[in-house]
mmCIF file of C-alpha atoms in Angstrom:
data_model
loop_
_atom_site.group_PDB
_atom_site.id
_atom_site.type_symbol
_atom_site.label_atom_id
_atom_site.label_comp_id
_atom_site.label_asym_id
_atom_site.label_seq_id
_atom_site.Cartn_x
_atom_site.Cartn_y
_atom_site.Cartn_z
ATOM 1 C CA MET A 1 -132.678 170.806 28.498
ATOM 2 C CA SER A 2 -136.281 171.142 27.022
ATOM 3 C CA ARG A 3 -139.320 170.295 29.536
ATOM 4 C CA LEU A 4 -139.937 167.415 26.977
ATOM 5 C CA ASP A 5 -136.268 166.157 27.650
ATOM 6 C CA THR A 6 -137.256 166.468 31.256
ATOM 7 C CA TRP A 7 -139.982 164.008 30.946
ATOM 8 C CA VAL A 8 -138.573 161.742 29.169
ATOM 9 C CA ASP A 9 -135.483 161.078 31.898
ATOM 10 C CA ASN A 10 -137.125 161.429 34.575
ATOM 11 C CA ARG A 11 -137.854 157.298 35.730
ATOM 12 C CA ILE A 12 -141.016 157.729 37.417
ATOM 13 C CA ILE A 13 -142.992 159.407 33.804
ATOM 14 C CA GLN A 14 -140.801 156.196 32.593
ATOM 15 C CA ASN A 15 -142.528 153.695 34.684
ATOM 16 C CA ILE A 16 -146.261 155.076 34.532
ATOM 17 C CA PHE A 17 -146.251 155.156 30.651
ATOM 18 C CA ILE A 18 -144.591 151.600 30.616
ATOM 19 C CA TRP A 19 -146.973 150.674 33.224
ATOM 20 C CA PHE A 20 -150.249 151.992 31.309
ATOM 21 C CA PHE A 21 -149.151 150.440 27.709
ATOM 22 C CA LEU A 22 -149.157 147.029 29.646
ATOM 23 C CA PHE A 23 -152.555 147.892 30.946
ATOM 24 C CA LEU A 24 -153.782 148.853 27.472
ATOM 25 C CA ILE A 25 -152.952 145.358 26.449
ATOM 26 C CA LEU A 26 -153.901 143.319 29.684
ATOM 27 C CA LEU A 27 -157.332 145.499 28.493
ATOM 28 C CA THR A 28 -157.662 144.023 25.097
ATOM 29 C CA ALA A 29 -156.444 140.594 25.749
ATOM 30 C CA ILE A 30 -158.401 140.262 28.967
ATOM 31 C CA GLN A 31 -161.991 139.018 29.182
ATOM 32 C CA SER A 32 -163.813 139.351 32.178
ATOM 33 C CA GLU A 33 -167.111 141.203 32.932
ATOM 34 C CA ASN A 34 -164.975 144.048 34.747
ATOM 35 C CA ARG A 35 -162.217 144.129 32.476
ATOM 36 C CA VAL A 36 -160.731 147.132 34.151
ATOM 37 C CA LEU A 37 -161.006 146.336 37.425
ATOM 38 C CA THR A 38 -159.151 142.941 36.117
ATOM 39 C CA ALA A 39 -156.361 144.588 34.279
ATOM 40 C CA VAL A 40 -155.638 146.951 37.692
ATOM 41 C CA PHE A 41 -155.570 143.756 39.209
ATOM 42 C CA ALA A 42 -153.197 142.466 36.792
ATOM 43 C CA ILE A 43 -150.524 144.905 37.355
ATOM 44 C CA ALA A 44 -150.754 145.076 41.252
ATOM 45 C CA LEU A 45 -149.613 141.262 41.098
ATOM 46 C CA LEU A 46 -146.705 141.941 38.433
ATOM 47 C CA ALA A 47 -145.700 144.853 40.011
ATOM 48 C CA PRO A 48 -143.737 143.690 42.615
ATOM 49 C CA SER A 49 -141.850 140.741 41.070
ATOM 50 C CA VAL A 50 -140.872 143.193 38.412
ATOM 51 C CA TYR A 51 -139.240 145.145 40.590
ATOM 52 C CA ILE A 52 -137.819 143.160 42.976
ATOM 53 C CA ASN A 53 -136.095 141.617 39.527
ATOM 54 C CA ASN A 54 -134.936 144.738 38.176
ATOM 55 C CA LEU A 55 -133.023 146.283 41.209
ATOM 56 C CA LEU A 56 -132.602 143.454 42.855
ATOM 57 C CA ILE A 57 -131.913 140.089 40.523
ATOM 58 C CA LEU A 58 -130.565 141.942 37.784
ATOM 59 C CA PRO A 59 -127.222 143.648 38.540
ATOM 60 C CA PHE A 60 -126.185 139.746 39.115
ATOM 61 C CA LEU A 61 -126.548 139.466 35.156
ATOM 62 C CA ARG A 62 -122.945 140.552 34.402
ATOM 63 C CA LYS A 63 -121.521 139.727 37.505
ATOM 64 C CA LYS A 64 -122.824 136.022 37.629
ATOM 65 C CA ALA A 65 -125.106 134.906 35.247
ATOM 66 C CA PHE A 66 -126.085 131.564 37.017
ATOM 67 C CA VAL A 67 -126.959 133.138 40.090
ATOM 68 C CA PHE A 68 -128.972 135.568 37.966
ATOM 69 C CA GLY A 69 -130.848 132.926 36.056
ATOM 70 C CA MET A 70 -131.954 130.794 39.625
ATOM 71 C CA LEU A 71 -133.228 133.748 41.278
ATOM 72 C CA PHE A 72 -135.290 134.822 38.327
ATOM 73 C CA VAL A 73 -136.636 131.469 37.702
ATOM 74 C CA LEU A 74 -137.238 131.687 41.636
ATOM 75 C CA ASN A 75 -139.040 135.083 41.657
ATOM 76 C CA VAL A 76 -141.355 133.759 38.552
ATOM 77 C CA LEU A 77 -142.409 130.230 40.153
ATOM 78 C CA VAL A 78 -142.880 132.311 43.398
ATOM 79 C CA PHE A 79 -144.532 135.182 42.683
ATOM 80 C CA THR A 80 -146.789 133.185 39.941
ATOM 81 C CA ALA A 81 -147.951 131.066 42.642
ATOM 82 C CA ILE A 82 -148.726 133.451 44.874
ATOM 83 C CA SER A 83 -150.582 135.774 42.419
ATOM 84 C CA VAL A 84 -152.822 132.451 41.222
ATOM 85 C CA LEU A 85 -153.703 131.676 45.473
ATOM 86 C CA LEU A 86 -154.655 135.790 45.158
ATOM 87 C CA ILE A 87 -156.822 135.523 42.069
ATOM 88 C CA CYS A 88 -158.865 132.574 43.252
ATOM 89 C CA TYR A 89 -159.394 134.006 46.601
ATOM 90 C CA VAL A 90 -160.625 137.337 45.369
ATOM 91 C CA ALA A 91 -162.973 135.363 42.867
ATOM 92 C CA GLU A 92 -163.924 132.376 45.318
ATOM 93 C CA GLN A 93 -163.039 129.832 42.427
ATOM 94 C CA ILE A 94 -160.639 126.548 43.282
ATOM 95 C CA CYS A 95 -157.033 127.150 41.271
ATOM 96 C CA ASP A 96 -155.837 124.504 38.422
ATOM 97 C CA LEU A 97 -152.752 123.850 36.681
ATOM 98 C CA ASN A 98 -153.929 125.887 33.116
ATOM 99 C CA MET A 99 -154.358 129.027 35.742
ATOM 100 C CA TYR A 100 -151.284 128.435 37.265
ATOM 101 C CA ILE A 101 -149.424 127.990 33.605
ATOM 102 C CA ASN A 102 -151.294 130.719 31.914
ATOM 103 C CA PHE A 103 -150.141 133.350 34.840
ATOM 104 C CA LEU A 104 -146.530 132.166 34.596
ATOM 105 C CA GLY A 105 -146.662 132.768 30.849
ATOM 106 C CA ILE A 106 -147.856 136.433 31.416
ATOM 107 C CA MET A 107 -145.450 136.777 34.051
ATOM 108 C CA VAL A 108 -142.283 135.408 32.519
ATOM 109 C CA LEU A 109 -143.778 137.881 29.315
ATOM 110 C CA SER A 110 -143.715 140.719 31.667
ATOM 111 C CA MET A 111 -140.401 139.806 33.264
ATOM 112 C CA VAL A 112 -138.545 139.659 29.603
ATOM 113 C CA PHE A 113 -139.793 142.833 28.447
ATOM 114 C CA ALA A 114 -138.884 144.734 31.946
ATOM 115 C CA SER A 115 -135.744 143.113 32.209
ATOM 116 C CA ALA A 116 -135.011 144.114 28.517
ATOM 117 C CA LEU A 117 -136.012 147.509 29.055
ATOM 118 C CA LYS A 118 -133.981 148.139 31.932
ATOM 119 C CA ILE A 119 -130.843 146.773 30.150
ATOM 120 C CA ALA A 120 -131.934 149.258 27.488
ATOM 121 C CA ARG A 121 -132.258 152.126 29.336
ATOM 122 C CA ASP A 122 -128.926 151.375 31.942
ATOM 123 C CA SER A 123 -126.723 151.113 28.453
ATOM 124 C CA PHE A 124 -128.026 153.905 27.440
ATOM 125 C CA THR A 125 -127.650 156.084 31.284
ATOM 126 C CA ARG A 126 -123.742 154.358 30.925
ATOM 127 C CA ARG A 127 -122.814 155.881 27.733
ATOM 128 C CA GLN A 128 -124.608 159.219 28.030
ATOM 129 C CA HIS A 129 -122.856 159.607 31.794
ATOM 130 C CA GLU A 130 -119.051 158.441 29.860
ATOM 131 C CA LYS A 131 -119.787 161.078 27.062
ATOM 132 C CA GLU A 132 -120.482 163.081 29.588
ATOM 133 C CA ALA A 133 -117.262 162.657 31.396
ATOM 134 C CA GLU A 134 -114.814 162.747 28.516
ATOM 135 C CA LEU A 135 -116.407 166.241 27.335
ATOM 136 C CA LYS A 136 -115.618 167.086 30.906
ATOM 137 C CA LEU A 137 -111.928 165.659 30.320
ATOM 138 C CA LEU A 138 -111.367 167.645 26.423
ATOM 139 C CA LYS A 139 -112.319 170.857 27.997
ATOM 140 C CA GLY A 140 -110.703 170.778 30.865
ATOM 141 C CA GLN A 141 -107.452 169.972 28.714
ATOM 142 C CA LEU A 142 -108.196 173.063 26.715
ATOM 143 C CA ASN A 143 -107.746 175.771 29.435
ATOM 144 C CA PRO A 144 -104.140 174.242 30.071
ATOM 145 C CA HIS A 145 -102.875 173.875 26.693
ATOM 146 C CA PHE A 146 -103.789 177.837 25.780
ATOM 147 C CA LEU A 147 -102.273 179.234 28.981
ATOM 148 C CA PHE A 148 -99.153 177.193 28.537
ATOM 149 C CA ASN A 149 -98.650 178.718 24.660
ATOM 150 C CA THR A 150 -99.394 182.406 26.598
ATOM 151 C CA LEU A 151 -97.219 182.223 29.111
ATOM 152 C CA ASN A 152 -94.779 181.155 26.731
ATOM 153 C CA ASN A 153 -95.347 184.686 24.178
ATOM 154 C CA LEU A 154 -95.186 186.359 27.889
ATOM 155 C CA TYR A 155 -92.383 185.126 28.940
ATOM 156 C CA GLY A 156 -90.449 185.925 25.772
ATOM 157 C CA LEU A 157 -92.029 189.343 26.109
ATOM 158 C CA SER A 158 -90.411 189.680 29.919
ATOM 159 C CA VAL A 159 -86.892 188.325 28.860
ATOM 160 C CA VAL A 160 -86.893 191.576 26.567
ATOM 161 C CA LYS A 161 -88.871 193.786 28.746
ATOM 162 C CA SER A 162 -91.291 194.785 26.442
ATOM 163 C CA ASP A 163 -94.094 197.713 27.022
ATOM 164 C CA LYS A 164 -96.309 195.595 25.505
ATOM 165 C CA LEU A 165 -96.527 193.608 29.032
ATOM 166 C CA PRO A 166 -98.929 195.297 30.449
ATOM 167 C CA ALA A 167 -101.454 195.326 28.283
ATOM 168 C CA LEU A 168 -101.075 191.572 27.504
ATOM 169 C CA MET A 169 -101.145 191.061 30.746
ATOM 170 C CA LEU A 170 -104.874 192.264 31.084
ATOM 171 C CA LYS A 171 -105.602 190.507 28.154
ATOM 172 C CA LEU A 172 -105.020 187.323 29.136
ATOM 173 C CA SER A 173 -106.846 188.172 32.548
ATOM 174 C CA ASP A 174 -110.128 188.900 30.538
ATOM 175 C CA LEU A 175 -109.307 185.570 28.763
ATOM 176 C CA LEU A 176 -108.821 183.261 31.404
ATOM 177 C CA ARG A 177 -112.048 185.006 33.495
ATOM 178 C CA TYR A 178 -113.989 183.165 30.085
ATOM 179 C CA SER A 179 -112.663 180.296 30.402
ATOM 180 C CA LEU A 180 -112.728 179.665 34.269
ATOM 181 C CA TYR A 181 -115.932 181.021 35.087
ATOM 182 C CA GLU A 182 -118.523 181.174 31.759
ATOM 183 C CA THR A 183 -117.505 177.474 30.552
ATOM 184 C CA ARG A 184 -119.389 175.435 32.968
ATOM 185 C CA GLU A 185 -121.800 175.594 31.073
ATOM 186 C CA THR A 186 -122.435 172.549 28.451
ATOM 187 C CA LEU A 187 -123.498 176.129 25.605
ATOM 188 C CA VAL A 188 -122.990 179.139 26.012
ATOM 189 C CA SER A 189 -123.734 182.288 23.631
ATOM 190 C CA LEU A 190 -122.054 182.274 20.527
ATOM 191 C CA GLU A 191 -122.119 186.125 21.431
ATOM 192 C CA LYS A 192 -119.523 185.602 24.209
ATOM 193 C CA GLU A 193 -117.635 183.030 22.485
ATOM 194 C CA ILE A 194 -116.845 185.630 19.530
ATOM 195 C CA SER A 195 -115.836 187.979 21.837
ATOM 196 C CA TYR A 196 -113.701 185.782 23.144
ATOM 197 C CA LEU A 197 -112.221 185.197 19.878
ATOM 198 C CA GLU A 198 -111.747 189.063 19.388
ATOM 199 C CA ASN A 199 -109.616 189.463 23.038
ATOM 200 C CA TYR A 200 -107.179 186.721 21.784
ATOM 201 C CA MET A 201 -106.851 188.307 18.634
ATOM 202 C CA SER A 202 -106.204 191.330 19.859
ATOM 203 C CA LEU A 203 -103.865 190.124 22.562
ATOM 204 C CA GLU A 204 -101.809 188.325 19.170
ATOM 205 C CA LYS A 205 -101.820 191.844 17.695
ATOM 206 C CA ILE A 206 -100.042 193.495 20.146
ATOM 207 C CA ARG A 207 -97.510 190.648 20.275
ATOM 208 C CA LEU A 208 -96.775 190.546 16.705
ATOM 209 C CA GLU A 209 -97.420 194.475 15.620
ATOM 210 C CA ASN A 210 -96.735 195.128 12.315
ATOM 211 C CA THR A 211 -95.480 191.381 10.994
ATOM 212 C CA THR A 212 -98.849 189.904 11.063
ATOM 213 C CA ASP A 213 -102.463 190.786 9.388
ATOM 214 C CA ILE A 214 -104.836 190.028 11.647
ATOM 215 C CA GLN A 215 -108.701 190.241 10.849
ATOM 216 C CA MET A 216 -111.907 188.924 11.508
ATOM 217 C CA ASN A 217 -115.141 189.336 9.857
ATOM 218 C CA LYS A 218 -119.095 189.214 11.253
ATOM 219 C CA THR A 219 -122.144 188.678 9.454
ATOM 220 C CA GLY A 220 -125.667 187.422 10.578
ATOM 221 C CA ASN A 221 -127.405 187.031 13.855
ATOM 222 C CA LEU A 222 -124.824 186.030 16.316
ATOM 223 C CA SER A 223 -126.808 187.246 19.419
ATOM 224 C CA SER A 224 -129.531 184.315 20.437
ATOM 225 C CA LYS A 225 -126.897 181.243 19.215
ATOM 226 C CA LYS A 226 -125.449 178.858 21.567
ATOM 227 C CA ILE A 227 -122.866 177.294 20.995
ATOM 228 C CA ALA A 228 -120.111 174.708 22.810
ATOM 229 C CA PRO A 229 -117.743 176.513 24.667
ATOM 230 C CA MET A 230 -114.230 177.200 23.525
ATOM 231 C CA LEU A 231 -114.831 175.484 20.146
ATOM 232 C CA LEU A 232 -113.201 177.949 17.921
ATOM 233 C CA ILE A 233 -110.310 179.216 19.932
ATOM 234 C CA VAL A 234 -108.621 176.019 18.727
ATOM 235 C CA PHE A 235 -108.191 176.955 15.157
ATOM 236 C CA VAL A 236 -107.910 180.318 16.054
ATOM 237 C CA GLU A 237 -104.619 179.396 18.264
ATOM 238 C CA ASN A 238 -103.560 176.601 15.662
ATOM 239 C CA ALA A 239 -103.135 179.708 13.371
ATOM 240 C CA PHE A 240 -100.937 182.062 15.264
ATOM 241 C CA LYS A 241 -99.094 179.296 16.005
ATOM 242 C CA HIS A 242 -97.671 177.951 13.327
ATOM 243 C CA LEU A 243 -97.253 181.699 11.283
ATOM 244 C CA GLY A 244 -94.833 181.409 8.599
ATOM 245 C CA ASN A 245 -90.724 182.573 9.608
ATOM 246 C CA SER A 246 -90.383 184.229 6.244
ATOM 247 C CA ASN A 247 -89.185 188.253 5.871
ATOM 248 C CA GLU A 248 -90.330 188.520 1.960
ATOM 249 C CA LYS A 249 -93.526 188.771 2.964
ATOM 250 C CA LYS A 250 -96.189 189.178 5.497
ATOM 251 C CA ASN A 251 -98.206 186.831 7.345
ATOM 252 C CA HIS A 252 -101.752 186.852 7.877
ATOM 253 C CA VAL A 253 -104.490 185.230 9.872
ATOM 254 C CA TYR A 254 -107.952 185.510 8.519
ATOM 255 C CA VAL A 255 -111.019 184.010 10.739
ATOM 256 C CA ALA A 256 -114.537 184.547 9.452
ATOM 257 C CA ILE A 257 -118.124 183.657 10.878
ATOM 258 C CA GLU A 258 -121.200 183.609 9.658
ATOM 259 C CA GLU A 259 -123.985 182.667 10.781
ATOM 260 C CA LYS A 260 -126.833 181.513 8.039
ATOM 261 C CA ASN A 261 -130.343 179.375 8.540
ATOM 262 C CA ASN A 262 -129.615 177.746 11.917
ATOM 263 C CA HIS A 263 -125.561 177.336 10.686
ATOM 264 C CA LEU A 264 -122.766 178.524 11.635
ATOM 265 C CA LEU A 265 -119.889 178.861 9.286
ATOM 266 C CA PHE A 266 -116.686 179.632 10.585
ATOM 267 C CA ARG A 267 -113.320 179.751 8.092
ATOM 268 C CA CYS A 268 -109.813 180.696 9.531
ATOM 269 C CA GLU A 269 -106.905 180.897 7.434
ATOM 270 C CA ASN A 270 -103.074 181.673 8.173
ATOM 271 C CA SER A 271 -100.181 181.982 6.002
ATOM 272 C CA ILE A 272 -97.146 179.351 6.804
ATOM 273 C CA ASP A 273 -93.388 178.719 5.059
ATOM 274 C CA ASN A 274 -93.601 176.058 2.706
ATOM 275 C CA ALA A 275 -90.124 174.603 3.871
ATOM 276 C CA TYR A 276 -92.431 174.021 7.323
ATOM 277 C CA LEU A 277 -95.002 172.295 5.798
ATOM 278 C CA ASN A 278 -92.630 170.164 3.932
ATOM 279 C CA GLY A 279 -91.441 169.056 7.503
ATOM 280 C CA ASN A 280 -94.486 168.736 9.311
ATOM 281 C CA ASP A 281 -97.953 167.705 9.341
ATOM 282 C CA LEU A 282 -99.768 170.666 11.169
ATOM 283 C CA GLU A 283 -102.673 168.753 12.081
ATOM 284 C CA LYS A 284 -100.333 165.676 13.659
ATOM 285 C CA SER A 285 -97.639 167.154 14.735
ATOM 286 C CA ASN A 286 -96.956 167.840 18.833
ATOM 287 C CA ASN A 287 -98.354 170.739 18.470
ATOM 288 C CA GLY A 288 -101.784 168.990 17.020
ATOM 289 C CA ILE A 289 -103.627 168.332 20.637
ATOM 290 C CA GLY A 290 -105.939 171.158 20.185
ATOM 291 C CA LEU A 291 -106.838 169.763 16.736
ATOM 292 C CA GLN A 292 -107.533 166.454 17.614
ATOM 293 C CA ASN A 293 -109.040 167.093 20.871
ATOM 294 C CA VAL A 294 -112.020 169.731 19.167
ATOM 295 C CA LYS A 295 -112.403 166.705 16.688
ATOM 296 C CA LYS A 296 -113.847 164.568 19.208
ATOM 297 C CA ARG A 297 -115.462 167.616 20.973
ATOM 298 C CA LEU A 298 -117.573 167.628 17.442
ATOM 299 C CA THR A 299 -118.059 163.823 17.290
ATOM 300 C CA LEU A 300 -119.901 163.910 20.658
ATOM 301 C CA MET A 301 -121.382 166.943 20.777
ATOM 302 C CA TYR A 302 -122.666 167.296 17.185
ATOM 303 C CA PRO A 303 -122.805 164.048 15.572
ATOM 304 C CA GLU A 304 -123.800 164.839 12.105
ATOM 305 C CA LYS A 305 -124.287 168.411 12.524
ATOM 306 C CA HIS A 306 -120.776 169.143 11.328
ATOM 307 C CA SER A 307 -118.668 169.062 8.790
ATOM 308 C CA LEU A 308 -115.046 170.100 9.338
ATOM 309 C CA ARG A 309 -112.172 170.513 6.184
ATOM 310 C CA ILE A 310 -108.882 171.119 6.909
ATOM 311 C CA HIS A 311 -106.534 172.489 3.693
ATOM 312 C CA ALA A 312 -103.037 173.110 3.188
ATOM 313 C CA ASP A 313 -100.840 174.269 0.209
ATOM 314 C CA GLU A 314 -97.553 175.873 -0.225
ATOM 315 C CA THR A 315 -98.606 179.169 1.255
ATOM 316 C CA SER A 316 -101.655 178.974 3.678
ATOM 317 C CA PHE A 317 -103.567 176.712 5.948
ATOM 318 C CA SER A 318 -107.193 176.883 6.142
ATOM 319 C CA VAL A 319 -109.952 175.339 8.471
ATOM 320 C CA GLU A 320 -113.475 175.324 7.288
ATOM 321 C CA LEU A 321 -116.114 174.381 9.477
ATOM 322 C CA ASP A 322 -120.035 173.761 8.802
ATOM 323 C CA LEU A 323 -121.630 173.799 12.320
ATOM 324 C CA ASN A 324 -125.657 172.635 12.348
ATOM 325 C CA TYR A 325 -126.638 174.477 16.119
ATOM 326 C CA SER A 326 -130.379 173.413 15.300
ATOM 327 C CA ASP A 327 -132.565 172.404 17.836
#
């Protein structure tokens, strides 16, 4: 989070800015010999009623609208009367009805303006919290999903007592270390994320041996960029899950990653069987939870900053992601 974002999110700074804005308005509207002192005095009179309304009365708006209305009116009338009496006392003049009506109008406008700002800010904060909660849920779904698939592979190798099992276990240990301890932040180093993909693909190379051509190509400056953690692994994992079963030709999984002008261009392609494609929808199958998950994460974290294209033909299934991670 940048320093500007920290200031914008700081409630004390927000309140200071709003009151300063109101001070400028009063400064231009008040007709008095000492406009600055009068504006400060007016704000001091308005502030108690505004904060009482925002902190104590406004919460009733969603629960009991009638109670909110009664308390709102009572707050305005009482503090208007108190303010007018104080003004008359300080100015050593007699209070009249016009003075009360004028200050009542100022009080109502201030309360409505403050209430609208409070409702808008609370709504924005609530949506942000909901977004963060959904992101945590989606990220939490990734680790068990990946672990489940990997353990299935390990189980298959243990049944046939394969000598590849120890190497697979070491790779799995590295993968779990990253997924458990280095993905707690909203964004992680793109370099680490790619290293994670490489470890996963190395694990699959050990498992698949010479039956599948597995390649990864990287270009561009990848060292200084950040990305949402475990975002790309879903596509790579999906490619290995849906590899073809034909013995007539060699399967393949190709991954290409390019950084260009603050855009991450990612492509993942895998071979499939035409028979499997005709009988299944790779996106909507029971194994498609990963693709559904990553689409939600992209929408939440990169709104209007990404382009995702999924294509399938008779021999291959491909995913192309154009991600704009510029600030």
